[in-house]
Amino acid sequence: MAGVTPQTASSHLAKLVEGGLLEVEQQGRHRYYRLANKEIAYLIETMASIAPPVQIRSLRQSDQLQQLSYARTCYGHLAGQLGIALCEALLRKGYLAEPEEAQMKDYHITEKGTQWFTNFGIELQVKPGSRRAIARKCLDWSERRHHLSGLLGEQLGQRLLELDWTRQKKGSRSIEVTEAGKKGLYEELDISL
């Protein structure tokens, strides 16, 4: 997909592992690469938000981009138009609040929000001493607006899958919203899709 030789790809991957950006796991003759940690994922998403748009050269690329822009996973949480609609609805309903200082990256979960998330089947259990973000703002590369990441973003995405309101397409990051999901999102959060 990158248009480089396997040798060039191997060289680049080795440099990324050496630099601590990727981790590699070898199983037999195969090597599986993954991002080293969530901070690297956040860095890549942030850089992607300022990168120039990808040039579309085929109908297939256009369809894939439309699906990813509509709804996708972003390192465990929901992004795209769906992720932004969820985040904006949570803010509008008063379940989340913007950070008090503009440079802060985390939303505040209100008392009303804590009650709603609990009723919706999301129990936020944070391990003592954890530095993990709970409700982080994540700039969406396709829409240039924020969606919800962190532990709450992941659990919300998981809950929508459990309810069969969303389904992940095989072999893709794109997410499909089911008919039950469209109805449920409208009833719960006034989201029209």
mmCIF file with all atom_site columns, C-alpha atoms in Angstrom:
data_model
loop_
_atom_site.group_PDB
_atom_site.id
_atom_site.type_symbol
_atom_site.label_atom_id
_atom_site.label_alt_id
_atom_site.label_comp_id
_atom_site.label_asym_id
_atom_site.label_entity_id
_atom_site.label_seq_id
_atom_site.pdbx_PDB_ins_code
_atom_site.Cartn_x
_atom_site.Cartn_y
_atom_site.Cartn_z
_atom_site.occupancy
_atom_site.B_iso_or_equiv
_atom_site.pdbx_formal_charge
_atom_site.auth_seq_id
_atom_site.auth_comp_id
_atom_site.auth_asym_id
_atom_site.auth_atom_id
_atom_site.pdbx_PDB_model_num
ATOM 1   C CA . MET A 1 1   ? 0.000   0.000   0.000  1.00 0.00 ? 1   MET A CA 1
ATOM 2   C CA . ALA A 1 2   ? 2.890   2.394   0.679  1.00 0.00 ? 2   ALA A CA 1
ATOM 3   C CA . GLY A 1 3   ? 4.422   1.749   -2.734 1.00 0.00 ? 3   GLY A CA 1
ATOM 4   C CA . VAL A 1 4   ? 7.841   0.718   -1.406 1.00 0.00 ? 4   VAL A CA 1
ATOM 5   C CA . THR A 1 5   ? 9.812   -2.503  -1.651 1.00 0.00 ? 5   THR A CA 1
ATOM 6   C CA . PRO A 1 6   ? 9.645   -5.045  1.205  1.00 0.00 ? 6   PRO A CA 1
ATOM 7   C CA . GLN A 1 7   ? 13.300  -4.268  1.993  1.00 0.00 ? 7   GLN A CA 1
ATOM 8   C CA . THR A 1 8   ? 12.559  -0.556  2.331  1.00 0.00 ? 8   THR A CA 1
ATOM 9   C CA . ALA A 1 9   ? 9.528   -1.287  4.537  1.00 0.00 ? 9   ALA A CA 1
ATOM 10  C CA . SER A 1 10  ? 11.643  -3.578  6.754  1.00 0.00 ? 10  SER A CA 1
ATOM 11  C CA . SER A 1 11  ? 14.299  -0.898  7.087  1.00 0.00 ? 11  SER A CA 1
ATOM 12  C CA . HIS A 1 12  ? 11.746  1.745   8.077  1.00 0.00 ? 12  HIS A CA 1
ATOM 13  C CA . LEU A 1 13  ? 10.031  -0.601  10.544 1.00 0.00 ? 13  LEU A CA 1
ATOM 14  C CA . ALA A 1 14  ? 13.378  -1.454  12.161 1.00 0.00 ? 14  ALA A CA 1
ATOM 15  C CA . LYS A 1 15  ? 14.126  2.259   12.642 1.00 0.00 ? 15  LYS A CA 1
ATOM 16  C CA . LEU A 1 16  ? 10.692  2.848   14.181 1.00 0.00 ? 16  LEU A CA 1
ATOM 17  C CA . VAL A 1 17  ? 11.234  -0.067  16.610 1.00 0.00 ? 17  VAL A CA 1
ATOM 18  C CA . GLU A 1 18  ? 14.712  1.230   17.464 1.00 0.00 ? 18  GLU A CA 1
ATOM 19  C CA . GLY A 1 19  ? 13.253  4.682   18.074 1.00 0.00 ? 19  GLY A CA 1
ATOM 20  C CA . GLY A 1 20  ? 10.646  3.294   20.490 1.00 0.00 ? 20  GLY A CA 1
ATOM 21  C CA . LEU A 1 21  ? 7.642   4.187   18.334 1.00 0.00 ? 21  LEU A CA 1
ATOM 22  C CA . LEU A 1 22  ? 6.732   0.579   17.468 1.00 0.00 ? 22  LEU A CA 1
ATOM 23  C CA . GLU A 1 23  ? 6.975   -2.797  19.185 1.00 0.00 ? 23  GLU A CA 1
ATOM 24  C CA . VAL A 1 24  ? 7.453   -6.029  17.282 1.00 0.00 ? 24  VAL A CA 1
ATOM 25  C CA . GLU A 1 25  ? 6.374   -9.562  18.127 1.00 0.00 ? 25  GLU A CA 1
ATOM 26  C CA . GLN A 1 26  ? 7.729   -12.469 16.147 1.00 0.00 ? 26  GLN A CA 1
ATOM 27  C CA . GLN A 1 27  ? 5.769   -15.683 15.617 1.00 0.00 ? 27  GLN A CA 1
ATOM 28  C CA . GLY A 1 28  ? 7.573   -18.158 13.421 1.00 0.00 ? 28  GLY A CA 1
ATOM 29  C CA . ARG A 1 29  ? 8.555   -16.406 10.211 1.00 0.00 ? 29  ARG A CA 1
ATOM 30  C CA . HIS A 1 30  ? 6.052   -13.581 10.725 1.00 0.00 ? 30  HIS A CA 1
ATOM 31  C CA . ARG A 1 31  ? 6.558   -10.291 12.528 1.00 0.00 ? 31  ARG A CA 1
ATOM 32  C CA . TYR A 1 32  ? 3.662   -8.323  13.926 1.00 0.00 ? 32  TYR A CA 1
ATOM 33  C CA . TYR A 1 33  ? 4.118   -4.608  14.591 1.00 0.00 ? 33  TYR A CA 1
ATOM 34  C CA . ARG A 1 34  ? 2.044   -2.380  16.846 1.00 0.00 ? 34  ARG A CA 1
ATOM 35  C CA . LEU A 1 35  ? 2.327   1.112   18.241 1.00 0.00 ? 35  LEU A CA 1
ATOM 36  C CA . ALA A 1 36  ? 4.485   1.151   21.364 1.00 0.00 ? 36  ALA A CA 1
ATOM 37  C CA . ASN A 1 37  ? 1.875   2.891   23.542 1.00 0.00 ? 37  ASN A CA 1
ATOM 38  C CA . LYS A 1 38  ? -1.211  5.116   23.576 1.00 0.00 ? 38  LYS A CA 1
ATOM 39  C CA . GLU A 1 39  ? 0.897   8.280   23.711 1.00 0.00 ? 39  GLU A CA 1
ATOM 40  C CA . ILE A 1 40  ? 2.389   7.371   20.308 1.00 0.00 ? 40  ILE A CA 1
ATOM 41  C CA . ALA A 1 41  ? -1.135  6.776   18.974 1.00 0.00 ? 41  ALA A CA 1
ATOM 42  C CA . TYR A 1 42  ? -2.214  10.188  20.268 1.00 0.00 ? 42  TYR A CA 1
ATOM 43  C CA . LEU A 1 43  ? 0.843   11.800  18.658 1.00 0.00 ? 43  LEU A CA 1
ATOM 44  C CA . ILE A 1 44  ? 0.080   10.201  15.278 1.00 0.00 ? 44  ILE A CA 1
ATOM 45  C CA . GLU A 1 45  ? -3.575  11.269  15.374 1.00 0.00 ? 45  GLU A CA 1
ATOM 46  C CA . THR A 1 46  ? -2.502  14.815  16.281 1.00 0.00 ? 46  THR A CA 1
ATOM 47  C CA . MET A 1 47  ? -0.010  14.950  13.409 1.00 0.00 ? 47  MET A CA 1
ATOM 48  C CA . ALA A 1 48  ? -2.630  13.532  11.025 1.00 0.00 ? 48  ALA A CA 1
ATOM 49  C CA . SER A 1 49  ? -4.961  16.380  11.941 1.00 0.00 ? 49  SER A CA 1
ATOM 50  C CA . ILE A 1 50  ? -2.556  18.939  10.419 1.00 0.00 ? 50  ILE A CA 1
ATOM 51  C CA . ALA A 1 51  ? -1.415  16.833  7.443  1.00 0.00 ? 51  ALA A CA 1
ATOM 52  C CA . PRO A 1 52  ? -2.731  17.718  3.981  1.00 0.00 ? 52  PRO A CA 1
ATOM 53  C CA . PRO A 1 53  ? -5.707  15.635  2.814  1.00 0.00 ? 53  PRO A CA 1
ATOM 54  C CA . VAL A 1 54  ? -5.012  12.356  1.029  1.00 0.00 ? 54  VAL A CA 1
ATOM 55  C CA . GLN A 1 55  ? -5.345  12.520  -2.766 1.00 0.00 ? 55  GLN A CA 1
ATOM 56  C CA . ILE A 1 56  ? -8.153  10.177  -3.868 1.00 0.00 ? 56  ILE A CA 1
ATOM 57  C CA . ARG A 1 57  ? -7.292  8.264   -7.036 1.00 0.00 ? 57  ARG A CA 1
ATOM 58  C CA . SER A 1 58  ? -10.032 5.639   -7.276 1.00 0.00 ? 58  SER A CA 1
ATOM 59  C CA . LEU A 1 59  ? -13.681 4.984   -6.460 1.00 0.00 ? 59  LEU A CA 1
ATOM 60  C CA . ARG A 1 60  ? -12.595 2.311   -3.956 1.00 0.00 ? 60  ARG A CA 1
ATOM 61  C CA . GLN A 1 61  ? -10.379 4.806   -2.117 1.00 0.00 ? 61  GLN A CA 1
ATOM 62  C CA . SER A 1 62  ? -13.258 7.288   -2.103 1.00 0.00 ? 62  SER A CA 1
ATOM 63  C CA . ASP A 1 63  ? -15.661 4.713   -0.620 1.00 0.00 ? 63  ASP A CA 1
ATOM 64  C CA . GLN A 1 64  ? -13.138 3.680   2.045  1.00 0.00 ? 64  GLN A CA 1
ATOM 65  C CA . LEU A 1 65  ? -12.487 7.292   3.007  1.00 0.00 ? 65  LEU A CA 1
ATOM 66  C CA . GLN A 1 66  ? -16.228 8.007   3.245  1.00 0.00 ? 66  GLN A CA 1
ATOM 67  C CA . GLN A 1 67  ? -16.730 4.984   5.521  1.00 0.00 ? 67  GLN A CA 1
ATOM 68  C CA . LEU A 1 68  ? -13.799 5.975   7.736  1.00 0.00 ? 68  LEU A CA 1
ATOM 69  C CA . SER A 1 69  ? -14.971 9.589   7.879  1.00 0.00 ? 69  SER A CA 1
ATOM 70  C CA . TYR A 1 70  ? -18.479 8.491   8.893  1.00 0.00 ? 70  TYR A CA 1
ATOM 71  C CA . ALA A 1 71  ? -17.522 6.149   11.748 1.00 0.00 ? 71  ALA A CA 1
ATOM 72  C CA . ARG A 1 72  ? -14.325 4.342   12.718 1.00 0.00 ? 72  ARG A CA 1
ATOM 73  C CA . THR A 1 73  ? -12.271 3.190   15.639 1.00 0.00 ? 73  THR A CA 1
ATOM 74  C CA . CYS A 1 74  ? -9.437  5.431   16.750 1.00 0.00 ? 74  CYS A CA 1
ATOM 75  C CA . TYR A 1 75  ? -7.208  3.336   19.030 1.00 0.00 ? 75  TYR A CA 1
ATOM 76  C CA . GLY A 1 76  ? -10.120 1.808   20.907 1.00 0.00 ? 76  GLY A CA 1
ATOM 77  C CA . HIS A 1 77  ? -12.615 4.683   20.871 1.00 0.00 ? 77  HIS A CA 1
ATOM 78  C CA . LEU A 1 78  ? -15.087 5.988   18.286 1.00 0.00 ? 78  LEU A CA 1
ATOM 79  C CA . ALA A 1 79  ? -14.147 8.690   15.801 1.00 0.00 ? 79  ALA A CA 1
ATOM 80  C CA . GLY A 1 80  ? -15.424 10.272  12.613 1.00 0.00 ? 80  GLY A CA 1
ATOM 81  C CA . GLN A 1 81  ? -18.853 11.859  12.317 1.00 0.00 ? 81  GLN A CA 1
ATOM 82  C CA . LEU A 1 82  ? -20.296 9.333   14.783 1.00 0.00 ? 82  LEU A CA 1
ATOM 83  C CA . GLY A 1 83  ? -17.605 9.993   17.416 1.00 0.00 ? 83  GLY A CA 1
ATOM 84  C CA . ILE A 1 84  ? -18.044 13.742  17.096 1.00 0.00 ? 84  ILE A CA 1
ATOM 85  C CA . ALA A 1 85  ? -21.855 13.479  17.272 1.00 0.00 ? 85  ALA A CA 1
ATOM 86  C CA . LEU A 1 86  ? -21.559 11.393  20.460 1.00 0.00 ? 86  LEU A CA 1
ATOM 87  C CA . CYS A 1 87  ? -19.134 13.833  22.056 1.00 0.00 ? 87  CYS A CA 1
ATOM 88  C CA . GLU A 1 88  ? -21.215 16.880  21.152 1.00 0.00 ? 88  GLU A CA 1
ATOM 89  C CA . ALA A 1 89  ? -24.392 15.208  22.445 1.00 0.00 ? 89  ALA A CA 1
ATOM 90  C CA . LEU A 1 90  ? -22.705 14.365  25.761 1.00 0.00 ? 90  LEU A CA 1
ATOM 91  C CA . LEU A 1 91  ? -21.624 17.999  26.093 1.00 0.00 ? 91  LEU A CA 1
ATOM 92  C CA . ARG A 1 92  ? -25.050 19.330  25.041 1.00 0.00 ? 92  ARG A CA 1
ATOM 93  C CA . LYS A 1 93  ? -26.850 17.076  27.558 1.00 0.00 ? 93  LYS A CA 1
ATOM 94  C CA . GLY A 1 94  ? -24.504 18.197  30.341 1.00 0.00 ? 94  GLY A CA 1
ATOM 95  C CA . TYR A 1 95  ? -22.938 14.761  30.878 1.00 0.00 ? 95  TYR A CA 1
ATOM 96  C CA . LEU A 1 96  ? -19.506 16.132  30.003 1.00 0.00 ? 96  LEU A CA 1
ATOM 97  C CA . ALA A 1 97  ? -18.128 19.640  30.445 1.00 0.00 ? 97  ALA A CA 1
ATOM 98  C CA . GLU A 1 98  ? -15.358 21.374  28.527 1.00 0.00 ? 98  GLU A CA 1
ATOM 99  C CA . PRO A 1 99  ? -12.100 21.805  30.432 1.00 0.00 ? 99  PRO A CA 1
ATOM 100 C CA . GLU A 1 100 ? -11.917 25.047  32.415 1.00 0.00 ? 100 GLU A CA 1
ATOM 101 C CA . GLU A 1 101 ? -8.640  26.077  30.776 1.00 0.00 ? 101 GLU A CA 1
ATOM 102 C CA . ALA A 1 102 ? -8.332  26.054  26.985 1.00 0.00 ? 102 ALA A CA 1
ATOM 103 C CA . GLN A 1 103 ? -4.973  24.222  26.963 1.00 0.00 ? 103 GLN A CA 1
ATOM 104 C CA . MET A 1 104 ? -6.291  21.328  29.062 1.00 0.00 ? 104 MET A CA 1
ATOM 105 C CA . LYS A 1 105 ? -6.963  18.090  27.175 1.00 0.00 ? 105 LYS A CA 1
ATOM 106 C CA . ASP A 1 106 ? -9.552  16.357  29.340 1.00 0.00 ? 106 ASP A CA 1
ATOM 107 C CA . TYR A 1 107 ? -13.304 16.753  29.591 1.00 0.00 ? 107 TYR A CA 1
ATOM 108 C CA . HIS A 1 108 ? -14.886 16.832  33.027 1.00 0.00 ? 108 HIS A CA 1
ATOM 109 C CA . ILE A 1 109 ? -17.563 14.208  33.788 1.00 0.00 ? 109 ILE A CA 1
ATOM 110 C CA . THR A 1 110 ? -20.439 15.922  35.585 1.00 0.00 ? 110 THR A CA 1
ATOM 111 C CA . GLU A 1 111 ? -22.558 14.386  38.356 1.00 0.00 ? 111 GLU A CA 1
ATOM 112 C CA . LYS A 1 112 ? -25.412 14.176  35.856 1.00 0.00 ? 112 LYS A CA 1
ATOM 113 C CA . GLY A 1 113 ? -23.017 12.441  33.476 1.00 0.00 ? 113 GLY A CA 1
ATOM 114 C CA . THR A 1 114 ? -21.831 9.947   36.069 1.00 0.00 ? 114 THR A CA 1
ATOM 115 C CA . GLN A 1 115 ? -25.464 8.979   36.694 1.00 0.00 ? 115 GLN A CA 1
ATOM 116 C CA . TRP A 1 116 ? -26.235 8.689   32.964 1.00 0.00 ? 116 TRP A CA 1
ATOM 117 C CA . PHE A 1 117 ? -23.140 6.596   32.201 1.00 0.00 ? 117 PHE A CA 1
ATOM 118 C CA . THR A 1 118 ? -23.967 4.260   35.100 1.00 0.00 ? 118 THR A CA 1
ATOM 119 C CA . ASN A 1 119 ? -27.585 3.886   33.927 1.00 0.00 ? 119 ASN A CA 1
ATOM 120 C CA . PHE A 1 120 ? -26.319 3.269   30.396 1.00 0.00 ? 120 PHE A CA 1
ATOM 121 C CA . GLY A 1 121 ? -24.183 0.374   31.661 1.00 0.00 ? 121 GLY A CA 1
ATOM 122 C CA . ILE A 1 122 ? -20.764 2.024   31.890 1.00 0.00 ? 122 ILE A CA 1
ATOM 123 C CA . GLU A 1 123 ? -18.973 1.712   35.205 1.00 0.00 ? 123 GLU A CA 1
ATOM 124 C CA . LEU A 1 124 ? -15.833 3.818   35.235 1.00 0.00 ? 124 LEU A CA 1
ATOM 125 C CA . GLN A 1 125 ? -13.381 1.908   37.356 1.00 0.00 ? 125 GLN A CA 1
ATOM 126 C CA . VAL A 1 126 ? -10.001 3.574   37.538 1.00 0.00 ? 126 VAL A CA 1
ATOM 127 C CA . LYS A 1 127 ? -7.106  1.792   39.201 1.00 0.00 ? 127 LYS A CA 1
ATOM 128 C CA . PRO A 1 128 ? -5.592  3.818   42.058 1.00 0.00 ? 128 PRO A CA 1
ATOM 129 C CA . GLY A 1 129 ? -2.458  5.613   40.895 1.00 0.00 ? 129 GLY A CA 1
ATOM 130 C CA . SER A 1 130 ? -3.346  5.194   37.208 1.00 0.00 ? 130 SER A CA 1
ATOM 131 C CA . ARG A 1 131 ? -2.209  8.014   34.941 1.00 0.00 ? 131 ARG A CA 1
ATOM 132 C CA . ARG A 1 132 ? -4.620  6.929   32.246 1.00 0.00 ? 132 ARG A CA 1
ATOM 133 C CA . ALA A 1 133 ? -6.807  9.674   30.794 1.00 0.00 ? 133 ALA A CA 1
ATOM 134 C CA . ILE A 1 134 ? -10.493 9.244   31.650 1.00 0.00 ? 134 ILE A CA 1
ATOM 135 C CA . ALA A 1 135 ? -12.241 11.572  29.193 1.00 0.00 ? 135 ALA A CA 1
ATOM 136 C CA . ARG A 1 136 ? -9.621  12.992  26.811 1.00 0.00 ? 136 ARG A CA 1
ATOM 137 C CA . LYS A 1 137 ? -10.301 15.366  23.910 1.00 0.00 ? 137 LYS A CA 1
ATOM 138 C CA . CYS A 1 138 ? -9.050  13.831  20.657 1.00 0.00 ? 138 CYS A CA 1
ATOM 139 C CA . LEU A 1 139 ? -8.890  15.935  17.492 1.00 0.00 ? 139 LEU A CA 1
ATOM 140 C CA . ASP A 1 140 ? -10.493 14.054  14.613 1.00 0.00 ? 140 ASP A CA 1
ATOM 141 C CA . TRP A 1 141 ? -8.348  14.019  11.465 1.00 0.00 ? 141 TRP A CA 1
ATOM 142 C CA . SER A 1 142 ? -11.303 13.763  9.087  1.00 0.00 ? 142 SER A CA 1
ATOM 143 C CA . GLU A 1 143 ? -13.584 16.374  10.651 1.00 0.00 ? 143 GLU A CA 1
ATOM 144 C CA . ARG A 1 144 ? -11.101 18.637  12.486 1.00 0.00 ? 144 ARG A CA 1
ATOM 145 C CA . ARG A 1 145 ? -13.330 18.621  15.573 1.00 0.00 ? 145 ARG A CA 1
ATOM 146 C CA . HIS A 1 146 ? -12.983 16.782  18.868 1.00 0.00 ? 146 HIS A CA 1
ATOM 147 C CA . HIS A 1 147 ? -14.293 13.366  19.775 1.00 0.00 ? 147 HIS A CA 1
ATOM 148 C CA . LEU A 1 148 ? -14.037 11.521  23.101 1.00 0.00 ? 148 LEU A CA 1
ATOM 149 C CA . SER A 1 149 ? -11.075 9.262   23.855 1.00 0.00 ? 149 SER A CA 1
ATOM 150 C CA . GLY A 1 150 ? -9.578  7.881   27.049 1.00 0.00 ? 150 GLY A CA 1
ATOM 151 C CA . LEU A 1 151 ? -11.117 5.209   29.248 1.00 0.00 ? 151 LEU A CA 1
ATOM 152 C CA . LEU A 1 152 ? -14.634 6.643   28.931 1.00 0.00 ? 152 LEU A CA 1
ATOM 153 C CA . GLY A 1 153 ? -14.380 6.825   25.139 1.00 0.00 ? 153 GLY A CA 1
ATOM 154 C CA . GLU A 1 154 ? -13.287 3.187   24.963 1.00 0.00 ? 154 GLU A CA 1
ATOM 155 C CA . GLN A 1 155 ? -16.023 1.985   27.314 1.00 0.00 ? 155 GLN A CA 1
ATOM 156 C CA . LEU A 1 156 ? -18.699 3.941   25.452 1.00 0.00 ? 156 LEU A CA 1
ATOM 157 C CA . GLY A 1 157 ? -17.585 2.390   22.153 1.00 0.00 ? 157 GLY A CA 1
ATOM 158 C CA . GLN A 1 158 ? -17.594 -1.065  23.740 1.00 0.00 ? 158 GLN A CA 1
ATOM 159 C CA . ARG A 1 159 ? -21.062 -0.536  25.207 1.00 0.00 ? 159 ARG A CA 1
ATOM 160 C CA . LEU A 1 160 ? -22.471 0.419   21.799 1.00 0.00 ? 160 LEU A CA 1
ATOM 161 C CA . LEU A 1 161 ? -21.026 -2.823  20.377 1.00 0.00 ? 161 LEU A CA 1
ATOM 162 C CA . GLU A 1 162 ? -22.552 -4.836  23.265 1.00 0.00 ? 162 GLU A CA 1
ATOM 163 C CA . LEU A 1 163 ? -25.967 -3.289  22.586 1.00 0.00 ? 163 LEU A CA 1
ATOM 164 C CA . ASP A 1 164 ? -25.540 -4.120  18.869 1.00 0.00 ? 164 ASP A CA 1
ATOM 165 C CA . TRP A 1 165 ? -25.959 -0.425  18.084 1.00 0.00 ? 165 TRP A CA 1
ATOM 166 C CA . THR A 1 166 ? -22.679 -0.533  16.170 1.00 0.00 ? 166 THR A CA 1
ATOM 167 C CA . ARG A 1 167 ? -20.688 -3.218  14.358 1.00 0.00 ? 167 ARG A CA 1
ATOM 168 C CA . GLN A 1 168 ? -17.084 -3.159  13.254 1.00 0.00 ? 168 GLN A CA 1
ATOM 169 C CA . LYS A 1 169 ? -16.550 -4.124  9.628  1.00 0.00 ? 169 LYS A CA 1
ATOM 170 C CA . LYS A 1 170 ? -14.210 -7.094  9.208  1.00 0.00 ? 170 LYS A CA 1
ATOM 171 C CA . GLY A 1 171 ? -10.651 -6.174  8.368  1.00 0.00 ? 171 GLY A CA 1
ATOM 172 C CA . SER A 1 172 ? -11.330 -2.460  8.724  1.00 0.00 ? 172 SER A CA 1
ATOM 173 C CA . ARG A 1 173 ? -11.442 0.323   11.284 1.00 0.00 ? 173 ARG A CA 1
ATOM 174 C CA . SER A 1 174 ? -14.801 1.460   9.891  1.00 0.00 ? 174 SER A CA 1
ATOM 175 C CA . ILE A 1 175 ? -17.916 1.123   12.038 1.00 0.00 ? 175 ILE A CA 1
ATOM 176 C CA . GLU A 1 176 ? -21.481 0.553   10.918 1.00 0.00 ? 176 GLU A CA 1
ATOM 177 C CA . VAL A 1 177 ? -24.419 1.932   12.902 1.00 0.00 ? 177 VAL A CA 1
ATOM 178 C CA . THR A 1 178 ? -27.295 -0.571  13.005 1.00 0.00 ? 178 THR A CA 1
ATOM 179 C CA . GLU A 1 179 ? -30.978 0.349   12.750 1.00 0.00 ? 179 GLU A CA 1
ATOM 180 C CA . ALA A 1 180 ? -31.306 -0.371  16.482 1.00 0.00 ? 180 ALA A CA 1
ATOM 181 C CA . GLY A 1 181 ? -28.334 1.929   17.026 1.00 0.00 ? 181 GLY A CA 1
ATOM 182 C CA . LYS A 1 182 ? -29.880 4.778   15.043 1.00 0.00 ? 182 LYS A CA 1
ATOM 183 C CA . LYS A 1 183 ? -33.065 4.456   17.088 1.00 0.00 ? 183 LYS A CA 1
ATOM 184 C CA . GLY A 1 184 ? -31.225 4.110   20.407 1.00 0.00 ? 184 GLY A CA 1
ATOM 185 C CA . LEU A 1 185 ? -28.852 7.006   19.778 1.00 0.00 ? 185 LEU A CA 1
ATOM 186 C CA . TYR A 1 186 ? -31.797 9.217   18.892 1.00 0.00 ? 186 TYR A CA 1
ATOM 187 C CA . GLU A 1 187 ? -33.784 8.196   21.988 1.00 0.00 ? 187 GLU A CA 1
ATOM 188 C CA . GLU A 1 188 ? -30.826 8.438   24.407 1.00 0.00 ? 188 GLU A CA 1
ATOM 189 C CA . LEU A 1 189 ? -28.855 11.390  23.034 1.00 0.00 ? 189 LEU A CA 1
ATOM 190 C CA . ASP A 1 190 ? -30.985 13.069  20.325 1.00 0.00 ? 190 ASP A CA 1
ATOM 191 C CA . ILE A 1 191 ? -28.472 12.011  17.653 1.00 0.00 ? 191 ILE A CA 1
ATOM 192 C CA . SER A 1 192 ? -29.907 11.690  14.152 1.00 0.00 ? 192 SER A CA 1
ATOM 193 C CA . LEU A 1 193 ? -27.837 9.600   11.758 1.00 0.00 ? 193 LEU A CA 1
#
